[in-house]
CSV table of N, CA, C and O in Angstrom, one decimal:
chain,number,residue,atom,x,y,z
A,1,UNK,N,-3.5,14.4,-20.9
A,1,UNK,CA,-2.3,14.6,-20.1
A,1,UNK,C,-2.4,13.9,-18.7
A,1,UNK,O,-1.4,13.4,-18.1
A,2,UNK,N,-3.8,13.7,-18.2
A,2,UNK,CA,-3.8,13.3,-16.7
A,2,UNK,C,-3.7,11.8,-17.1
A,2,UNK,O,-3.3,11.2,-16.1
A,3,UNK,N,-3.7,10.9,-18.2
A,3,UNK,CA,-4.0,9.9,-18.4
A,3,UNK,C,-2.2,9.3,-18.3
A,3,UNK,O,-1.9,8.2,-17.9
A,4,UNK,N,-1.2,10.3,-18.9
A,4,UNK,CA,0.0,10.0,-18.6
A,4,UNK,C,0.6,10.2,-17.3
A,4,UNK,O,1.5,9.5,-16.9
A,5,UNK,N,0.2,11.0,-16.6
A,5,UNK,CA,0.4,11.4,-15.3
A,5,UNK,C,-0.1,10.0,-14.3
A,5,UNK,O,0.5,9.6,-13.3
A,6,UNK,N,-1.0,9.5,-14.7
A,6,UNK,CA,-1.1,8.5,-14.0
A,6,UNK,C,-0.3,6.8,-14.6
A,6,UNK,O,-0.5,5.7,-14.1
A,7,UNK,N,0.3,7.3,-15.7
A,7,UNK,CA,1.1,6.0,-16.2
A,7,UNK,C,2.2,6.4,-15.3
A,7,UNK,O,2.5,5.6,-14.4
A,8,UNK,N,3.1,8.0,-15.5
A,8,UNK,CA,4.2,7.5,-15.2
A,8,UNK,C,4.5,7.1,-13.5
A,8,UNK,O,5.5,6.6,-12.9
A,9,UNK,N,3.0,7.8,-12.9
A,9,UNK,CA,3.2,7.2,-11.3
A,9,UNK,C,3.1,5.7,-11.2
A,9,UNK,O,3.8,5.1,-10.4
A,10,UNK,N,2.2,5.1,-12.0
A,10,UNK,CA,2.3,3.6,-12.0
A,10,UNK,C,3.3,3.0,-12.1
A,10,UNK,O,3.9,2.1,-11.4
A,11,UNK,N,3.6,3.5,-13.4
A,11,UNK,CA,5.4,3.0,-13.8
A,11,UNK,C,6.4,3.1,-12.5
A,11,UNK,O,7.0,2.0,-12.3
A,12,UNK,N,6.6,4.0,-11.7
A,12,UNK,CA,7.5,4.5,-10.6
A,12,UNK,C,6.9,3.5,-9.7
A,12,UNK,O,7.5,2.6,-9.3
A,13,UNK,N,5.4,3.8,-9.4
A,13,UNK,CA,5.0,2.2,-7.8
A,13,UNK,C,5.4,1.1,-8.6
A,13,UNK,O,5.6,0.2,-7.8
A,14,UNK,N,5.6,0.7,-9.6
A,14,UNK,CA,5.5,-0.6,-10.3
A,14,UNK,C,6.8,-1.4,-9.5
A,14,UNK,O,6.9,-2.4,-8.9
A,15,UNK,N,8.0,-0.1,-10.1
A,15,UNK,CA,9.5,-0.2,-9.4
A,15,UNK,C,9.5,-0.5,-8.3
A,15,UNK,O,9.7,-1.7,-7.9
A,16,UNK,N,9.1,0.6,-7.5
A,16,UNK,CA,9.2,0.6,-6.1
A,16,UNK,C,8.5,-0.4,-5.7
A,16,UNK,O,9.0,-1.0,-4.8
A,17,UNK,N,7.5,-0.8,-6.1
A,17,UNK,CA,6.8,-2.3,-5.3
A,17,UNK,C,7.9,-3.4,-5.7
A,17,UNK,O,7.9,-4.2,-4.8
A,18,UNK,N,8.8,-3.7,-6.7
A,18,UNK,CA,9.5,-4.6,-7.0
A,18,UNK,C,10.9,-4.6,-6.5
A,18,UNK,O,11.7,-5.5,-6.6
A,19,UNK,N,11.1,-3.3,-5.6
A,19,UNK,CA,12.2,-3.1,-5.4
A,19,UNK,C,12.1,-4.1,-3.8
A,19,UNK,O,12.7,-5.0,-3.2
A,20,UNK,N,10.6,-3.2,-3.7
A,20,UNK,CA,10.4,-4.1,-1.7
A,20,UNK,C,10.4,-5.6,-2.4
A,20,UNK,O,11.4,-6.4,-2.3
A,21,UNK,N,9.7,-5.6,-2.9
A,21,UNK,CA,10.2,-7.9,-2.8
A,21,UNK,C,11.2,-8.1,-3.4
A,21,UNK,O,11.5,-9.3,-3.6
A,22,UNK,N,12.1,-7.2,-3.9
A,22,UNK,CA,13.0,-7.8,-4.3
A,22,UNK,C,14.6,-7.6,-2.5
A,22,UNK,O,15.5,-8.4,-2.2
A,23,UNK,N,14.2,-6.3,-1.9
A,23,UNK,CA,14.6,-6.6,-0.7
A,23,UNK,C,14.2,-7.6,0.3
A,23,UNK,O,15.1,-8.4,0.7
A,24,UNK,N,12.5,-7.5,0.8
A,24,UNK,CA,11.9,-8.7,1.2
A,24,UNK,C,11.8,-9.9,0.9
A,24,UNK,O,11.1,-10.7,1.5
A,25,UNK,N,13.0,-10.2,-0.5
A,25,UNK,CA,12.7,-11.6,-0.8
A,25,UNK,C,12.5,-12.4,0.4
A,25,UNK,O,13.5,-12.4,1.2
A,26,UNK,N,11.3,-13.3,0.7
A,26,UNK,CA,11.4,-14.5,1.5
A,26,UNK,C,12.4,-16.1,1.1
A,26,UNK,O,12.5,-17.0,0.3
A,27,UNK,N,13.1,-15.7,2.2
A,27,UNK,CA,14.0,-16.6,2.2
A,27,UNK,C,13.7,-18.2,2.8
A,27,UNK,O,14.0,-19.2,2.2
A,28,UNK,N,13.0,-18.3,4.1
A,28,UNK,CA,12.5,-19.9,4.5
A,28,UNK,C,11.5,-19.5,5.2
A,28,UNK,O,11.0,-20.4,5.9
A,29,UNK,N,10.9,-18.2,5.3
A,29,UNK,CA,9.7,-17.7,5.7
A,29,UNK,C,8.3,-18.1,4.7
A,29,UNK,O,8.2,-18.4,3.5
A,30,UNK,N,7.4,-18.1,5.5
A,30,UNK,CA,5.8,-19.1,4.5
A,30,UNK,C,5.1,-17.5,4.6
A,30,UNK,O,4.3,-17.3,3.7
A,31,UNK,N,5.2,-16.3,5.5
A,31,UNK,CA,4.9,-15.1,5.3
A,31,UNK,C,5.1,-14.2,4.4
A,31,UNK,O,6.3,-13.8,4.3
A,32,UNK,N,4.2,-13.6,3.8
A,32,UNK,CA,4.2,-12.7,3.0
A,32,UNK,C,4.5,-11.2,3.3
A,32,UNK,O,3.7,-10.4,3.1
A,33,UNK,N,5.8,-10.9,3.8
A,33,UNK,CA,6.2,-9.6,4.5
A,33,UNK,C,6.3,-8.5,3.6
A,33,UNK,O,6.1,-7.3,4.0
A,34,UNK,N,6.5,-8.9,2.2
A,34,UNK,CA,6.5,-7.9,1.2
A,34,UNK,C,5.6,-7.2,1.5
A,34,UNK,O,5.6,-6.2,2.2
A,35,UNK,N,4.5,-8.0,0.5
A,35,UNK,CA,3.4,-7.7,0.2
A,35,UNK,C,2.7,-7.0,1.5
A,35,UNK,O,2.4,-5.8,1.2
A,36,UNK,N,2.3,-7.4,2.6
A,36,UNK,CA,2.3,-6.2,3.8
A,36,UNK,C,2.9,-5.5,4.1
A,36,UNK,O,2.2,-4.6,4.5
A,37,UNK,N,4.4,-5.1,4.1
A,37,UNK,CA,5.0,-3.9,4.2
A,37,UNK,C,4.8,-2.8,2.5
A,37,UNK,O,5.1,-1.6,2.6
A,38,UNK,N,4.6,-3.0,1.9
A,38,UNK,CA,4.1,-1.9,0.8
A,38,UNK,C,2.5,-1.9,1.0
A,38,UNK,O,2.1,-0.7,0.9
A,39,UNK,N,1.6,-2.6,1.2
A,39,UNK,CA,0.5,-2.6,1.7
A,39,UNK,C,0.1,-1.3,2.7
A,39,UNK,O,-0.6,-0.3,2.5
A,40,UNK,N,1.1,-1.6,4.5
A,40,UNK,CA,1.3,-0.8,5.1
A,40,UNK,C,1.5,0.8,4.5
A,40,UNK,O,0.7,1.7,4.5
A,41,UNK,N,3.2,0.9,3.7
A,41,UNK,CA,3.6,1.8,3.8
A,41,UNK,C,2.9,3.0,2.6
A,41,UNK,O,3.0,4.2,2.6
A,42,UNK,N,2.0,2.0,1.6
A,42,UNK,CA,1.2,2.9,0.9
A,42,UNK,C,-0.2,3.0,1.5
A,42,UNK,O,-1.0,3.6,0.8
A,43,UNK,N,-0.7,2.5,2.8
A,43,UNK,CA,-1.7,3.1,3.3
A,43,UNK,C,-1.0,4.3,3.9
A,43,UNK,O,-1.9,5.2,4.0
A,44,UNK,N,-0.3,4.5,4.2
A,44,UNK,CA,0.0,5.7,5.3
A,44,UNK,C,0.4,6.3,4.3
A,44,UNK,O,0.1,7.5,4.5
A,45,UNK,N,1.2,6.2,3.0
A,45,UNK,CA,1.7,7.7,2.2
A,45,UNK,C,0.0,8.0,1.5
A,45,UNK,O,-0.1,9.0,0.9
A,46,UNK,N,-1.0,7.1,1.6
A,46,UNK,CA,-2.1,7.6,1.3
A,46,UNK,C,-2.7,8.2,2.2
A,46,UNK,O,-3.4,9.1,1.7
A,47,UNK,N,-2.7,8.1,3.6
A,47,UNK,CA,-3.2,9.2,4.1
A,47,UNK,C,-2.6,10.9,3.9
A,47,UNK,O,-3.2,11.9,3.6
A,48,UNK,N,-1.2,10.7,4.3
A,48,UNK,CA,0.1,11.6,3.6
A,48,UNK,C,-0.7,12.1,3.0
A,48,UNK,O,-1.6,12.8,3.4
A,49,UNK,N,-0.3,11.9,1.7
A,49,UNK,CA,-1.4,12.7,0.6
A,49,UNK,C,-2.7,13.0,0.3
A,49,UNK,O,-3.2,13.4,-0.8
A,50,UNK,N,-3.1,12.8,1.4
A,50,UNK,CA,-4.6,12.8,0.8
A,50,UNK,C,-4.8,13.8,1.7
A,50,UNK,O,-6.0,14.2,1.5
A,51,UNK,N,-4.3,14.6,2.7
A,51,UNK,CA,-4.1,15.3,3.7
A,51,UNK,C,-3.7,16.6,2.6
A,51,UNK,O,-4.6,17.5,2.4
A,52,UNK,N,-2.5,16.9,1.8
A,52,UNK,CA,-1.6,17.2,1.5
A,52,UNK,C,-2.6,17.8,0.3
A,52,UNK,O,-3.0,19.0,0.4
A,53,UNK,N,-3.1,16.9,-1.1
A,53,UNK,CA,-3.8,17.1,-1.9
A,53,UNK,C,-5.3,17.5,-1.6
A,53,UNK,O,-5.9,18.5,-1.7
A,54,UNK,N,-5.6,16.5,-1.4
A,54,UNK,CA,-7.3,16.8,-0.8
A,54,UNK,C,-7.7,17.5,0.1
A,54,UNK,O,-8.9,17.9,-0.2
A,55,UNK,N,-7.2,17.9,1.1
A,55,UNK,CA,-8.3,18.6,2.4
A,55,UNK,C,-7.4,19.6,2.3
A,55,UNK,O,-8.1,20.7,2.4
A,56,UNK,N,-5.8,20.0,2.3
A,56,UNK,CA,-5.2,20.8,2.2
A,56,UNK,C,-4.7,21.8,1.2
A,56,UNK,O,-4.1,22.8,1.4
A,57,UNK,N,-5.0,21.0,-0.3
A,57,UNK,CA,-4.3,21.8,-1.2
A,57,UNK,C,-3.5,22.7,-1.3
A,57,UNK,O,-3.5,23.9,-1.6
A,58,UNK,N,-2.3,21.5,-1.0
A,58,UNK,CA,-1.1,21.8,-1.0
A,58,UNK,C,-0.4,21.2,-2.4
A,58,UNK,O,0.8,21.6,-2.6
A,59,UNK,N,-0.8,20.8,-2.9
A,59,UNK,CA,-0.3,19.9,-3.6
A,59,UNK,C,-1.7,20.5,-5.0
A,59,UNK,O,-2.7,20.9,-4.6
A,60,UNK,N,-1.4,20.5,-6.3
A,60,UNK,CA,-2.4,20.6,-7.1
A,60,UNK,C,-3.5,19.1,-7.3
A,60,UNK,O,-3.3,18.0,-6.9
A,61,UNK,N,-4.3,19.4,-7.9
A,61,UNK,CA,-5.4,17.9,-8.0
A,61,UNK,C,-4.4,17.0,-8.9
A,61,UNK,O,-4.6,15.8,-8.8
A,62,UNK,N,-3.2,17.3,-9.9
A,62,UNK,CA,-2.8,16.5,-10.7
A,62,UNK,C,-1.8,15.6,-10.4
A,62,UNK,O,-1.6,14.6,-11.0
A,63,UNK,N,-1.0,16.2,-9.0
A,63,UNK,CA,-0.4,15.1,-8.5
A,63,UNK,C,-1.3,14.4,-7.6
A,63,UNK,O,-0.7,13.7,-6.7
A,64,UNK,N,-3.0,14.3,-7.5
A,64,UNK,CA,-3.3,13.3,-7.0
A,64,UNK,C,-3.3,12.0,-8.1
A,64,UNK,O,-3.4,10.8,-7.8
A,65,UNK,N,-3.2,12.4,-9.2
A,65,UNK,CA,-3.3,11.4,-10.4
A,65,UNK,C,-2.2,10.3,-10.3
A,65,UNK,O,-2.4,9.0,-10.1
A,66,UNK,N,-0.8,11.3,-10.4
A,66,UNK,CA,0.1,10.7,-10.4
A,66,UNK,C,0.9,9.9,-8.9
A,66,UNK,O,1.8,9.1,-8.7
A,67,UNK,N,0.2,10.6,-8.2
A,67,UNK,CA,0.2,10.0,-6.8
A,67,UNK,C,-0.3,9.0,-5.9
A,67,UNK,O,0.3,8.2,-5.3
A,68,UNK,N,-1.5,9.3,-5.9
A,68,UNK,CA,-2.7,8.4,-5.8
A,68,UNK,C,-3.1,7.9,-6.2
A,68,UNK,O,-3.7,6.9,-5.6
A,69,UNK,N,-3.1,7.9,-7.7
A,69,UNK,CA,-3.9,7.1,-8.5
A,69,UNK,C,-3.0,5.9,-9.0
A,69,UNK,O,-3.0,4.7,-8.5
A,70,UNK,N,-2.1,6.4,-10.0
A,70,UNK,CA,-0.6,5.9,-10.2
A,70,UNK,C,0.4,5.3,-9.1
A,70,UNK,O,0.7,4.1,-9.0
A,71,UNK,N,0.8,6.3,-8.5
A,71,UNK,CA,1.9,5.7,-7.8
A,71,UNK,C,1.4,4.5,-6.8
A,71,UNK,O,1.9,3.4,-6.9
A,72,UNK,N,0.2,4.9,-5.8
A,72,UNK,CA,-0.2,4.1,-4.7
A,72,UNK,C,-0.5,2.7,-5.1
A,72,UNK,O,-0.3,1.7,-4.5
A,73,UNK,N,-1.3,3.0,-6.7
A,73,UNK,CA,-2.0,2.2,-7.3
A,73,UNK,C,-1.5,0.7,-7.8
A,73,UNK,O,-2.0,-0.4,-7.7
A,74,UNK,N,-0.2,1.2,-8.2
A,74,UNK,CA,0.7,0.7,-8.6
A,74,UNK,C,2.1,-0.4,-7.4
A,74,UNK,O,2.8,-1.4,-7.4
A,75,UNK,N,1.9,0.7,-6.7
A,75,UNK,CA,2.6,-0.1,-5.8
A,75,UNK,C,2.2,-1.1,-4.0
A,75,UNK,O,2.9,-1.8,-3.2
A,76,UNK,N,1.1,-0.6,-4.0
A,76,UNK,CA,0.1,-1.3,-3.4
A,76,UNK,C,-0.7,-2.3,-3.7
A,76,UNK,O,-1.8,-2.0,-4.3
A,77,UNK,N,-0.5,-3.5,-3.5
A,77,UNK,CA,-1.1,-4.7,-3.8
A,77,UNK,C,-2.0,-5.7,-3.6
A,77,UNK,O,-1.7,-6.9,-3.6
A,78,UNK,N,-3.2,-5.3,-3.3
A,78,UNK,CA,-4.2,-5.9,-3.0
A,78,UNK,C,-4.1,-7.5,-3.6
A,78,UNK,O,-3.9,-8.5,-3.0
A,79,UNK,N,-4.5,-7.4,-4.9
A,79,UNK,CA,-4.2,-8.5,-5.9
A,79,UNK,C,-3.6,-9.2,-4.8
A,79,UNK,O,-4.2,-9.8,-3.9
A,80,UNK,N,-2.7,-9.1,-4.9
A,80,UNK,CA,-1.2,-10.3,-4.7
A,80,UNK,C,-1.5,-10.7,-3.2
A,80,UNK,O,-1.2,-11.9,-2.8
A,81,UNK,N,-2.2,-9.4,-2.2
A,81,UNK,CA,-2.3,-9.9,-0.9
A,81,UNK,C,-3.6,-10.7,-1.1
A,81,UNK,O,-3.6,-11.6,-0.3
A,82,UNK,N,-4.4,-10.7,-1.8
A,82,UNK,CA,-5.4,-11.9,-2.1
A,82,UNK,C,-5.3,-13.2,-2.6
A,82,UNK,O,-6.1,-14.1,-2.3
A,83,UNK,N,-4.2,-13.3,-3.3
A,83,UNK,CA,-3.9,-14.6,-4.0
A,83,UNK,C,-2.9,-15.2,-3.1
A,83,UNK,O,-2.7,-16.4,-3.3
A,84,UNK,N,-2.2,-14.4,-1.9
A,84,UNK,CA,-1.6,-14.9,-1.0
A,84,UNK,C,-1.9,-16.1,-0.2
A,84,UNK,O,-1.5,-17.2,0.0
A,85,UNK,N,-3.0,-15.1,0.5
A,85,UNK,CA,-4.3,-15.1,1.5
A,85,UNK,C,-4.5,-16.3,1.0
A,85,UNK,O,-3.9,-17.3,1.3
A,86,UNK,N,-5.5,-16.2,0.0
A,86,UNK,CA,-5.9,-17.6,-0.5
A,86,UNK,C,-4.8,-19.4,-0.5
A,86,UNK,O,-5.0,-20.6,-0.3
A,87,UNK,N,-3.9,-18.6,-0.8
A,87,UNK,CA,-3.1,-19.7,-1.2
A,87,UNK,C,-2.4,-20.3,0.1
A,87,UNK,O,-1.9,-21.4,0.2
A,88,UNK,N,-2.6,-19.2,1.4
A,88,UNK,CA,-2.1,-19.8,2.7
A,88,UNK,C,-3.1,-20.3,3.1
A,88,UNK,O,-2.8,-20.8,4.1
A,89,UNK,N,-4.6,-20.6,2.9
A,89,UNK,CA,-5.7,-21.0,3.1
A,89,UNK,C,-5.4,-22.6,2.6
A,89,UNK,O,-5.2,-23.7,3.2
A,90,UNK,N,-5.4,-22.4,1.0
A,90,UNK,CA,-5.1,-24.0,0.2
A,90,UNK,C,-4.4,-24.6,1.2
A,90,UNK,O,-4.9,-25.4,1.9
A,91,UNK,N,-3.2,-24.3,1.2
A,91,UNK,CA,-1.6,-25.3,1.5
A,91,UNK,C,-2.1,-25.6,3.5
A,91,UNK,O,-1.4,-26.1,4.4
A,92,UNK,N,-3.5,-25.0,3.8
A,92,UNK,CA,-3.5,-25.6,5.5
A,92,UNK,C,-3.1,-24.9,6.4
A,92,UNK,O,-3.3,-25.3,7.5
A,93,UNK,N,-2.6,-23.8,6.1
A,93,UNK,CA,-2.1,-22.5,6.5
A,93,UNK,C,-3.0,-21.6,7.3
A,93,UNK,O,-2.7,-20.4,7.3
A,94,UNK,N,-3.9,-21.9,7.8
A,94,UNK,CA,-5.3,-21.4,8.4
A,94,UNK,C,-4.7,-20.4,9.6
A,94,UNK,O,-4.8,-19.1,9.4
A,95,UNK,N,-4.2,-20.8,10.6
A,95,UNK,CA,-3.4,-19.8,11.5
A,95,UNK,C,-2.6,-18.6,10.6
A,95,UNK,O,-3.1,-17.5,10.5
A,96,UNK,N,-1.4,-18.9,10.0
A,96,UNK,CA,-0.7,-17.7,9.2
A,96,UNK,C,-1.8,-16.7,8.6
A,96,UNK,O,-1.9,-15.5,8.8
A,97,UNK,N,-2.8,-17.7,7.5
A,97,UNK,CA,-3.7,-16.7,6.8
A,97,UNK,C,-4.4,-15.8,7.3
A,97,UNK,O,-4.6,-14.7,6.8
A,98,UNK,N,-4.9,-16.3,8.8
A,98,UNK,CA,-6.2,-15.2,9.6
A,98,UNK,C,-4.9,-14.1,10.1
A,98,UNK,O,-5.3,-12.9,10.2
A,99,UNK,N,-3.6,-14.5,10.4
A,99,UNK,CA,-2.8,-13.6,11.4
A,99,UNK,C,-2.6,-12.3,10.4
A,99,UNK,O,-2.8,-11.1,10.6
A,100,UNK,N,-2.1,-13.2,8.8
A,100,UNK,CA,-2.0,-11.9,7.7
A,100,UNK,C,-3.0,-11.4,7.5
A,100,UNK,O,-2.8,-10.2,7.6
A,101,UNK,N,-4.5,-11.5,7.0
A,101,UNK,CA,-5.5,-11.0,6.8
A,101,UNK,C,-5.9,-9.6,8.3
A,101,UNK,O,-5.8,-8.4,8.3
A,102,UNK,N,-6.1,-10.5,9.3
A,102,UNK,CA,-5.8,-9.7,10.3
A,102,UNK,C,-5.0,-8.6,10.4
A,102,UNK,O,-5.5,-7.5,10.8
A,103,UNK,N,-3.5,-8.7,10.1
A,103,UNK,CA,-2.9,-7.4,10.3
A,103,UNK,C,-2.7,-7.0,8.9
A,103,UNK,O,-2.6,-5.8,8.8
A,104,UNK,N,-2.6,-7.5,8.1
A,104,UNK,CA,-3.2,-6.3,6.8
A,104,UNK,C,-4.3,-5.5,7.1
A,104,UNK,O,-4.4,-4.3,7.3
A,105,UNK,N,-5.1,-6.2,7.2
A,105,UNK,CA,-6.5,-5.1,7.3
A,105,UNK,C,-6.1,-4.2,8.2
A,105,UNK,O,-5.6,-3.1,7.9
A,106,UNK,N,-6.2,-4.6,9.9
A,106,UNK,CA,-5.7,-3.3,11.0
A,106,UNK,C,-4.4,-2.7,10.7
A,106,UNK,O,-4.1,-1.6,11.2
A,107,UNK,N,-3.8,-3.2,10.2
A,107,UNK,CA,-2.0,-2.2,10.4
A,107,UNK,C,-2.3,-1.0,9.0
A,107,UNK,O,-1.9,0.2,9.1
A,108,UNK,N,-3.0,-1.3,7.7
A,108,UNK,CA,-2.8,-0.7,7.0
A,108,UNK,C,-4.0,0.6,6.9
A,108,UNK,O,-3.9,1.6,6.2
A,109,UNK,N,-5.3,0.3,8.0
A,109,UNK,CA,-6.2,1.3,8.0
A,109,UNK,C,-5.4,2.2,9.2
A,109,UNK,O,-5.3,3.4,9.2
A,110,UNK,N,-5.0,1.6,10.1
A,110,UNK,CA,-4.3,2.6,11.2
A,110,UNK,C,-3.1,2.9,10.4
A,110,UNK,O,-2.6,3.8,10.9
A,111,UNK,N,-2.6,2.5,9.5
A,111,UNK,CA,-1.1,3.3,9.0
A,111,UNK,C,-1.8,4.7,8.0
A,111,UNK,O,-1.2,5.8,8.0
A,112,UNK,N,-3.3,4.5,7.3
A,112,UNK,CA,-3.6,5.6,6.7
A,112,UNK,C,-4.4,6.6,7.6
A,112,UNK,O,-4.6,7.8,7.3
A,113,UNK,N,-4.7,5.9,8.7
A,113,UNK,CA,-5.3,7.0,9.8
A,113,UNK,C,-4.0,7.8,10.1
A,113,UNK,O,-4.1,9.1,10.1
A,114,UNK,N,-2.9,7.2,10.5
A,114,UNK,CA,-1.7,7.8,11.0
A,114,UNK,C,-1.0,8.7,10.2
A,114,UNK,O,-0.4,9.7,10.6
A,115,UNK,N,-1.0,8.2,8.8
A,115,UNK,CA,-1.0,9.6,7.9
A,115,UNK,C,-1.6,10.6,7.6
A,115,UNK,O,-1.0,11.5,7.0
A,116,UNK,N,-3.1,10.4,7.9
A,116,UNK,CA,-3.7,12.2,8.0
A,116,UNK,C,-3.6,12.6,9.4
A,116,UNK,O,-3.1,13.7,9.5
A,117,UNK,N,-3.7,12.1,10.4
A,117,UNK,CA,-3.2,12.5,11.7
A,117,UNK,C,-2.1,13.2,12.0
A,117,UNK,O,-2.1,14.2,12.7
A,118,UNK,N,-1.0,12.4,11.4
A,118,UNK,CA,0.0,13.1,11.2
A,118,UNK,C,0.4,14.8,10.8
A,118,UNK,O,0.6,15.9,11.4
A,119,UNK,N,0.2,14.0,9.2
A,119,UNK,CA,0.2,15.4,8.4
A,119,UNK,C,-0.5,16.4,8.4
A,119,UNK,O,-0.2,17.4,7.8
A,120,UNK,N,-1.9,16.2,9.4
A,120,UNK,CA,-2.7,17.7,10.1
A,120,UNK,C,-2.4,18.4,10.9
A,120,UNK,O,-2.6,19.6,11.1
A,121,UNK,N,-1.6,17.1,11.6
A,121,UNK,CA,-0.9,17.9,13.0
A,121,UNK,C,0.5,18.3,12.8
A,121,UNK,O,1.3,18.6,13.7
A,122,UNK,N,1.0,18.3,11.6
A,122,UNK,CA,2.3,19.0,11.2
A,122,UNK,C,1.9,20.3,10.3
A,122,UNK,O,2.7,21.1,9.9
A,123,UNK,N,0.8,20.4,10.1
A,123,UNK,CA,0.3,21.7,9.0
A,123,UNK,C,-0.7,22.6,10.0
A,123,UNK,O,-1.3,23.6,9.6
């Protein structure tokens, strides 16, 4: 059962990650805004829940499956911010690459700090 639980959260970030680039499409921009804003926004609903399920048990261990495991999993994209990264590296892109590498890394560990912070200090 937990093995479906974490399909159909996958299935749902799959969406939802396709939904942001499909809003985000880059239009004459060389930045990758998607892919850091779902980056961002599933570091912080990971803190969110990890608050929520793990330290609070609020939530049962099985929507960590379908939540964390699945949903986040799914709709957070490392991959893609890697093949980015890289590929603004190829094309000479040396400034843009370190600025994205750069605030992926800080924006999305402070967006999951700011989600247990949050959600401790609202509980």
């Amino acid at each position: 059962m937990l093995w479906l639980a974490v399909a159909l959260g996958g299935a749902l970030g799959a969406i939802g990650r396709y939904g942001v680039s499909v809003a985000l499409a880059p239009q004459h921009i060389k930045f990758p805004v998607a892919t850091l804003t779902v980056n961002i926004l599933g570091s912080l609903m990971m803190g969110i829940f990890y608050v929520l399920i793990v330290e609070k048990a609020m939530l049962s261990q099985e929507w960590r499956h379908v939540i964390m495991i699945g949903f986040l999993g799914a709709f957070t994209t490392f991959s893609t911010f890697s093949i980015e990264t890289l590929h603004l590296f190829q094309a000479g892109h040396w400034q843009t690459a370190v600025i994205y590498l750069g605030l992926s890394l800080m924006l999305c560990v402070l967006a999951v700090y700011l989600g247990i912070t949050i959600t401790d200090s609202l509980l």
